Coordinates of C-alpha atoms and ligand atoms in Angstrom, one line a residue:
M30 CA 79.6 -47.3 -53.2
R31 CA 78.2 -45.4 -50.2
E32 CA 74.9 -44.8 -52.0
S33 CA 73.1 -47.9 -51.0
S34 CA 73.0 -50.0 -47.9
F35 CA 74.0 -53.2 -49.7
S36 CA 77.2 -51.7 -51.2
R37 CA 78.2 -50.1 -47.9
T38 CA 77.8 -53.5 -46.4
L39 CA 80.0 -55.2 -49.1
M40 CA 82.8 -52.8 -48.7
R41 CA 82.8 -52.7 -44.9
E42 CA 86.3 -53.5 -43.6
N43 CA 85.7 -54.3 -40.0
S44 CA 83.0 -55.8 -37.8
I45 CA 82.1 -56.0 -34.2
S46 CA 80.2 -58.9 -32.7
V47 CA 79.4 -60.3 -29.3
S48 CA 82.3 -62.7 -29.6
N49 CA 84.7 -59.7 -29.3
L50 CA 83.3 -58.5 -26.0
I51 CA 84.4 -59.1 -22.4
Y52 CA 82.1 -57.9 -19.6
P53 CA 83.8 -56.5 -16.4
M54 CA 81.8 -57.2 -13.2
F55 CA 82.1 -56.0 -9.6
V56 CA 81.6 -58.5 -6.8
I57 CA 80.7 -57.8 -3.2
E58 CA 80.2 -59.9 0.0
G59 CA 76.7 -61.1 0.9
T60 CA 73.7 -62.6 -0.8
G61 CA 70.9 -61.1 -2.9
I62 CA 72.8 -57.9 -3.2
R63 CA 72.7 -55.6 -6.2
Q64 CA 74.2 -52.2 -5.2
D65 CA 74.1 -49.2 -7.6
I66 CA 77.3 -47.3 -8.4
E67 CA 76.5 -43.7 -8.6
S68 CA 79.1 -42.7 -11.3
M69 CA 78.3 -45.8 -13.4
P70 CA 74.5 -45.9 -14.2
D71 CA 73.2 -49.4 -14.8
I72 CA 76.3 -51.1 -13.4
Q73 CA 76.1 -52.7 -10.0
R74 CA 78.2 -54.4 -7.4
L75 CA 76.8 -57.9 -7.1
S76 CA 77.0 -60.6 -4.5
I77 CA 78.2 -63.9 -5.8
D78 CA 74.7 -65.4 -6.3
E79 CA 73.6 -62.3 -8.3
L80 CA 76.9 -62.3 -10.2
V81 CA 76.2 -65.9 -11.4
K82 CA 72.8 -64.8 -12.7
D83 CA 74.2 -62.0 -14.8
A84 CA 77.2 -64.0 -15.9
S85 CA 74.8 -66.7 -17.1
E86 CA 73.0 -64.2 -19.2
C87 CA 76.4 -63.1 -20.7
H88 CA 77.1 -66.7 -21.5
Q89 CA 73.7 -67.3 -23.1
L90 CA 74.1 -64.2 -25.2
G91 CA 77.5 -65.3 -26.5
I92 CA 79.9 -63.2 -24.5
P93 CA 83.0 -65.3 -24.3
A94 CA 84.4 -64.1 -21.0
I95 CA 83.9 -61.9 -18.0
A96 CA 86.5 -60.0 -15.9
I97 CA 85.8 -59.8 -12.1
F98 CA 86.8 -57.0 -9.8
P99 CA 86.1 -57.1 -6.0
C100 CA 84.9 -54.5 -3.6
I101 CA 86.5 -55.7 -0.4
E102 CA 85.2 -54.9 3.1
K103 CA 87.2 -52.3 4.9
Q104 CA 88.2 -54.5 7.8
L105 CA 90.0 -56.9 5.4
K106 CA 92.2 -54.3 3.9
T107 CA 95.8 -54.2 5.3
D108 CA 99.2 -52.7 4.6
D109 CA 100.4 -56.1 3.2
A110 CA 97.3 -56.9 1.2
S111 CA 97.3 -60.5 2.5
E112 CA 93.6 -60.9 1.8
A113 CA 94.6 -60.8 -1.9
F114 CA 95.8 -64.4 -1.8
N115 CA 93.3 -65.8 0.7
D116 CA 92.2 -69.1 -1.0
D117 CA 88.8 -68.5 0.6
G118 CA 88.6 -64.8 -0.3
L119 CA 85.7 -63.2 -2.1
V120 CA 87.3 -63.4 -5.6
Q121 CA 88.4 -67.0 -5.1
R122 CA 84.9 -68.0 -4.0
A123 CA 83.4 -66.1 -6.9
I124 CA 85.7 -67.8 -9.4
K125 CA 84.9 -71.3 -8.0
K126 CA 81.1 -70.6 -8.1
L127 CA 81.2 -69.3 -11.6
K128 CA 83.3 -72.2 -13.0
K129 CA 81.0 -74.6 -11.2
E130 CA 77.7 -73.1 -12.5
I131 CA 78.8 -71.8 -15.9
P132 CA 81.9 -73.8 -16.9
G133 CA 81.9 -72.6 -20.5
L134 CA 82.2 -69.0 -19.6
G135 CA 85.8 -67.7 -19.5
V136 CA 86.7 -66.1 -16.2
I137 CA 89.4 -63.4 -16.1
S138 CA 90.7 -62.4 -12.6
D139 CA 92.3 -59.1 -11.8
V140 CA 95.8 -59.3 -10.3
A141 CA 96.6 -56.1 -8.4
L142 CA 96.5 -55.1 -4.8
D143 CA 94.4 -51.9 -4.9
P144 CA 91.2 -53.5 -3.5
F145 CA 93.2 -55.0 -0.6
T146 CA 95.5 -52.2 0.6
L147 CA 94.6 -49.6 3.1
H148 CA 96.0 -46.9 0.8
G149 CA 94.4 -48.0 -2.5
Q150 CA 97.7 -48.3 -4.4
D151 CA 98.2 -51.4 -6.6
G152 CA 101.3 -52.3 -4.7
L153 CA 103.0 -52.3 -1.3
I154 CA 104.5 -49.0 -0.3
D155 CA 107.3 -47.9 2.0
K156 CA 107.0 -45.3 4.8
K157 CA 107.5 -42.5 2.3
G158 CA 104.8 -43.8 0.1
N159 CA 107.1 -45.2 -2.6
I160 CA 106.1 -48.3 -4.4
L161 CA 108.1 -51.5 -3.4
N162 CA 108.2 -53.2 -6.8
D163 CA 109.8 -56.5 -5.9
E164 CA 107.9 -57.1 -2.7
T165 CA 104.7 -56.4 -4.6
V166 CA 105.6 -58.9 -7.3
S167 CA 105.9 -61.6 -4.7
I168 CA 102.4 -60.9 -3.4
L169 CA 101.0 -60.6 -6.9
T170 CA 102.5 -64.0 -7.7
K171 CA 100.7 -65.6 -4.7
Q172 CA 97.5 -63.8 -5.7
A173 CA 97.6 -65.1 -9.3
L174 CA 98.3 -68.7 -8.1
S175 CA 95.4 -68.5 -5.7
H176 CA 93.1 -67.4 -8.5
A177 CA 94.4 -70.2 -10.7
K178 CA 93.8 -72.7 -7.9
A179 CA 90.2 -71.4 -7.7
G180 CA 89.8 -72.1 -11.4
A181 CA 90.5 -68.8 -13.1
D182 CA 91.0 -69.3 -16.9
I183 CA 93.0 -66.1 -17.3
V184 CA 94.9 -64.1 -14.8
A185 CA 95.3 -60.5 -15.7
P186 CA 97.9 -58.4 -13.9
S187 CA 96.7 -54.8 -14.0
D188 CA 99.3 -53.5 -11.5
M189 CA 102.1 -52.3 -13.9
M190 CA 104.9 -53.6 -11.6
D191 CA 108.1 -54.6 -13.5
G192 CA 108.8 -58.3 -13.9
R193 CA 105.5 -59.6 -12.6
V194 CA 104.5 -61.5 -15.8
G195 CA 107.6 -63.6 -15.7
R196 CA 107.3 -64.5 -12.1
I197 CA 103.6 -65.3 -12.4
R198 CA 104.3 -67.5 -15.5
K199 CA 107.0 -69.4 -13.6
S200 CA 104.9 -70.0 -10.6
L201 CA 101.9 -71.2 -12.7
E202 CA 104.2 -73.6 -14.5
E203 CA 105.8 -74.9 -11.3
N204 CA 102.4 -75.6 -9.9
K205 CA 101.2 -77.4 -13.0
F206 CA 98.7 -74.7 -14.1
I207 CA 99.9 -75.1 -17.7
N208 CA 96.7 -73.9 -19.3
T209 CA 96.1 -70.8 -17.2
K210 CA 96.5 -67.9 -19.5
I211 CA 98.0 -64.5 -18.8
L212 CA 96.4 -61.3 -20.0
A213 CA 99.0 -58.6 -19.3
Y214 CA 97.8 -55.0 -18.8
S215 CA 101.1 -54.0 -20.6
A216 CA 100.3 -50.5 -21.6
K217 CA 98.3 -49.1 -18.8
Y218 CA 98.3 -45.4 -18.5
A219 CA 98.1 -43.2 -15.3
S220 CA 94.7 -42.0 -16.5
S221 CA 92.1 -39.7 -15.1
F222 CA 89.5 -41.9 -16.8
Y223 CA 89.5 -44.5 -13.9
G224 CA 87.6 -42.4 -11.4
P225 CA 84.2 -44.2 -11.5
F226 CA 86.0 -47.6 -11.2
R227 CA 87.8 -46.4 -8.0
D228 CA 84.4 -45.5 -6.6
A229 CA 83.1 -48.9 -7.5
V230 CA 85.8 -50.8 -5.8
G231 CA 86.1 -48.3 -2.9
S232 CA 89.7 -47.2 -3.5
S233 CA 89.2 -43.5 -4.4
E234 CA 88.7 -42.3 -0.8
L235 CA 91.7 -44.3 0.3
L236 CA 93.9 -42.9 -2.5
G237 CA 93.0 -39.4 -1.7
K238 CA 95.3 -37.0 -3.6
S239 CA 98.0 -39.5 -4.3
S240 CA 98.4 -40.8 -7.8
K241 CA 99.7 -43.9 -9.6
K242 CA 102.1 -42.0 -11.8
T243 CA 105.2 -43.8 -10.4
Y244 CA 104.2 -47.1 -12.0
Q245 CA 101.4 -46.5 -14.6
M246 CA 102.4 -44.9 -17.9
D247 CA 102.7 -41.2 -18.8
P248 CA 99.8 -40.4 -21.3
A249 CA 102.4 -38.5 -23.3
N250 CA 104.3 -41.6 -24.3
S251 CA 103.9 -44.2 -27.0
D252 CA 107.3 -45.8 -27.7
E253 CA 107.4 -46.7 -24.1
A254 CA 104.2 -48.7 -24.6
L255 CA 105.8 -50.8 -27.2
N256 CA 108.7 -51.5 -24.9
E257 CA 106.3 -52.5 -22.1
V258 CA 104.4 -54.8 -24.4
K259 CA 107.7 -56.3 -25.7
L260 CA 108.9 -57.1 -22.1
D261 CA 105.6 -58.7 -21.1
I262 CA 105.6 -60.9 -24.3
Q263 CA 109.2 -62.0 -23.5
E264 CA 108.1 -62.8 -20.0
G265 CA 105.3 -65.0 -21.2
A266 CA 102.1 -63.0 -21.7
D267 CA 99.6 -64.7 -23.9
M268 CA 97.6 -61.5 -24.6
V269 CA 98.4 -57.9 -24.1
M270 CA 96.1 -55.0 -23.1
I271 CA 96.0 -51.3 -23.8
K272 CA 94.1 -49.1 -21.3
P273 CA 92.2 -46.8 -21.5
G274 CA 90.6 -47.1 -24.9
I275 CA 89.3 -44.2 -27.0
A276 CA 92.1 -41.8 -26.1
Y277 CA 94.7 -44.5 -26.9
L278 CA 93.7 -45.9 -30.3
D279 CA 97.1 -45.0 -31.7
I280 CA 98.7 -47.3 -29.1
V281 CA 96.3 -50.2 -30.0
F282 CA 97.2 -49.7 -33.6
R283 CA 101.0 -49.7 -33.0
V284 CA 100.9 -52.6 -30.7
K285 CA 98.9 -54.8 -33.0
Q286 CA 101.0 -53.8 -36.1
T287 CA 104.3 -54.4 -34.3
F288 CA 103.7 -57.6 -32.4
N289 CA 100.6 -59.2 -34.0
K290 CA 99.7 -60.8 -30.7
P291 CA 96.2 -61.1 -29.3
T292 CA 95.6 -57.4 -28.4
F293 CA 92.9 -56.3 -26.1
V294 CA 91.7 -52.9 -25.2
Y295 CA 89.8 -51.7 -22.1
Q296 CA 87.0 -49.1 -22.5
V297 CA 87.3 -47.9 -19.0
S298 CA 84.8 -46.6 -16.4
G299 CA 85.3 -42.9 -17.3
E300 CA 84.6 -43.6 -20.9
Y301 CA 81.4 -45.4 -19.9
A302 CA 80.4 -42.6 -17.6
M303 CA 80.8 -39.9 -20.2
I304 CA 78.7 -41.8 -22.8
M305 CA 76.0 -42.5 -20.2
A306 CA 76.0 -39.0 -18.9
A307 CA 75.7 -37.3 -22.3
S308 CA 73.1 -39.8 -23.6
S309 CA 71.0 -39.5 -20.5
R310 CA 70.6 -35.8 -21.3
G311 CA 69.7 -36.6 -24.9
W312 CA 72.9 -35.0 -26.2
I313 CA 74.1 -38.1 -28.1
N314 CA 72.4 -41.3 -29.2
Q315 CA 73.5 -43.9 -26.7
D316 CA 73.4 -47.1 -28.9
D317 CA 75.0 -45.4 -31.9
V318 CA 77.8 -43.9 -29.9
I319 CA 78.5 -47.2 -28.2
L320 CA 78.7 -49.1 -31.4
E321 CA 80.8 -46.4 -33.1
S322 CA 83.3 -46.5 -30.2
L323 CA 83.5 -50.3 -30.4
I324 CA 84.1 -50.5 -34.1
S325 CA 86.9 -47.9 -33.7
F326 CA 88.7 -50.3 -31.4
R327 CA 88.4 -53.1 -34.0
R328 CA 89.6 -50.7 -36.7
A329 CA 92.6 -49.9 -34.7
G330 CA 93.4 -53.6 -34.4
A331 CA 91.9 -54.8 -31.1
D332 CA 90.8 -58.4 -31.0
A333 CA 88.7 -58.1 -27.9
I334 CA 87.3 -55.2 -25.9
I335 CA 86.6 -55.1 -22.2
T336 CA 83.6 -52.8 -21.9
Y337 CA 80.9 -52.1 -19.4
F338 CA 78.6 -51.9 -22.4
A339 CA 79.1 -55.6 -23.2
L340 CA 75.9 -56.9 -21.8
E341 CA 73.8 -54.2 -23.2
V342 CA 75.4 -54.5 -26.6
A343 CA 74.9 -58.3 -26.5
R344 CA 71.2 -57.9 -25.7
L345 CA 70.9 -55.4 -28.5
M346 CA 72.6 -57.6 -31.1
N347 CA 70.7 -60.7 -30.0
S348 CA 67.4 -58.9 -30.3
K349 CA 68.2 -57.8 -33.9
Q350 CA 68.9 -61.3 -35.1
Ligands
LIG426 C1 93.5 -51.3 -10.7 C2 92.5 -51.2 -11.8 C3 92.0 -50.0 -12.3 C4 91.1 -50.3 -13.3 C5 91.2 -51.7 -13.5 N1 92.1 -52.2 -12.6 C6 92.1 -48.6 -11.8 C7 93.3 -48.1 -11.4 O1 94.4 -48.4 -12.0 O2 93.3 -47.2 -10.5 C8 90.3 -49.3 -14.0 C9 89.2 -49.8 -14.8 C10 88.2 -48.8 -15.2 O3 88.4 -47.5 -15.0 O4 87.2 -49.1 -15.7 N2 94.2 -52.4 -10.6

């Protein structure tokens, strides 16, 4: 069966297409700005006008949705992260503009406080640096509501606080956002693969040597991931996410098998950086490795994949048709 291309095609069990991809994008204040990110070649921080241009290309190429992450100016960062729920903040303005210009493109907003805190943690902290779970959940709920008001189709809590999905769902319902969907980063690991992302949103300097191990998951665990997913589904999550990707395919598989819910996976910045670095040296074939990594997510059971390669892959697939 493997001998010829036609028979390999006939027995192929899984497929990857543009419709499985979500493109994460970084937004920054200003106009006409496209700022390179050193550790993420070919990815840039974009001002809202430039963001709309690239998002339009995503839409034209068939990418169903984008996920936006802000790089917030230093003077707007505070201990209480109040800029996170400013209805006229950078994220909120970006969402409004995207929904006005490209209404058919799904917009996923990130619900977490790390771009807005002075210390780069995803939540509020006490004097000793411990995370204040419940106080954080109150701010996250305001943040999610503010994104929904701006027009976000999907709010995506990536903070890993306990009980936030339930609170966000309740607040969306009470405010009549009955169609706003929740993508819960349910099994998000305290991973070292997030380094380039933290450069991109400007939180790595602020974090310094402190870690997120008191709220993100231990990479040694997998039963705990099922428990986290179960809780988020009970609280009202529409979709669940596993993050990072390649090193956590077993978690993707178990979650999909156990719950049979829309299951997304995030191929994170460090995974992107590794593939880009090795291929820039000619040590691996970039396109082949990208496509192989994406099909492995689908084989494990992922419905959709958030990947920095989404735009490039969509261009590649469209040019082959
Ligand atoms: C934080 C957040 C992170 C990512 C998405 N949202 C980093 C972190 O938890 O420190 C990482 C994404 C990536 O590495 O591509 N709310």
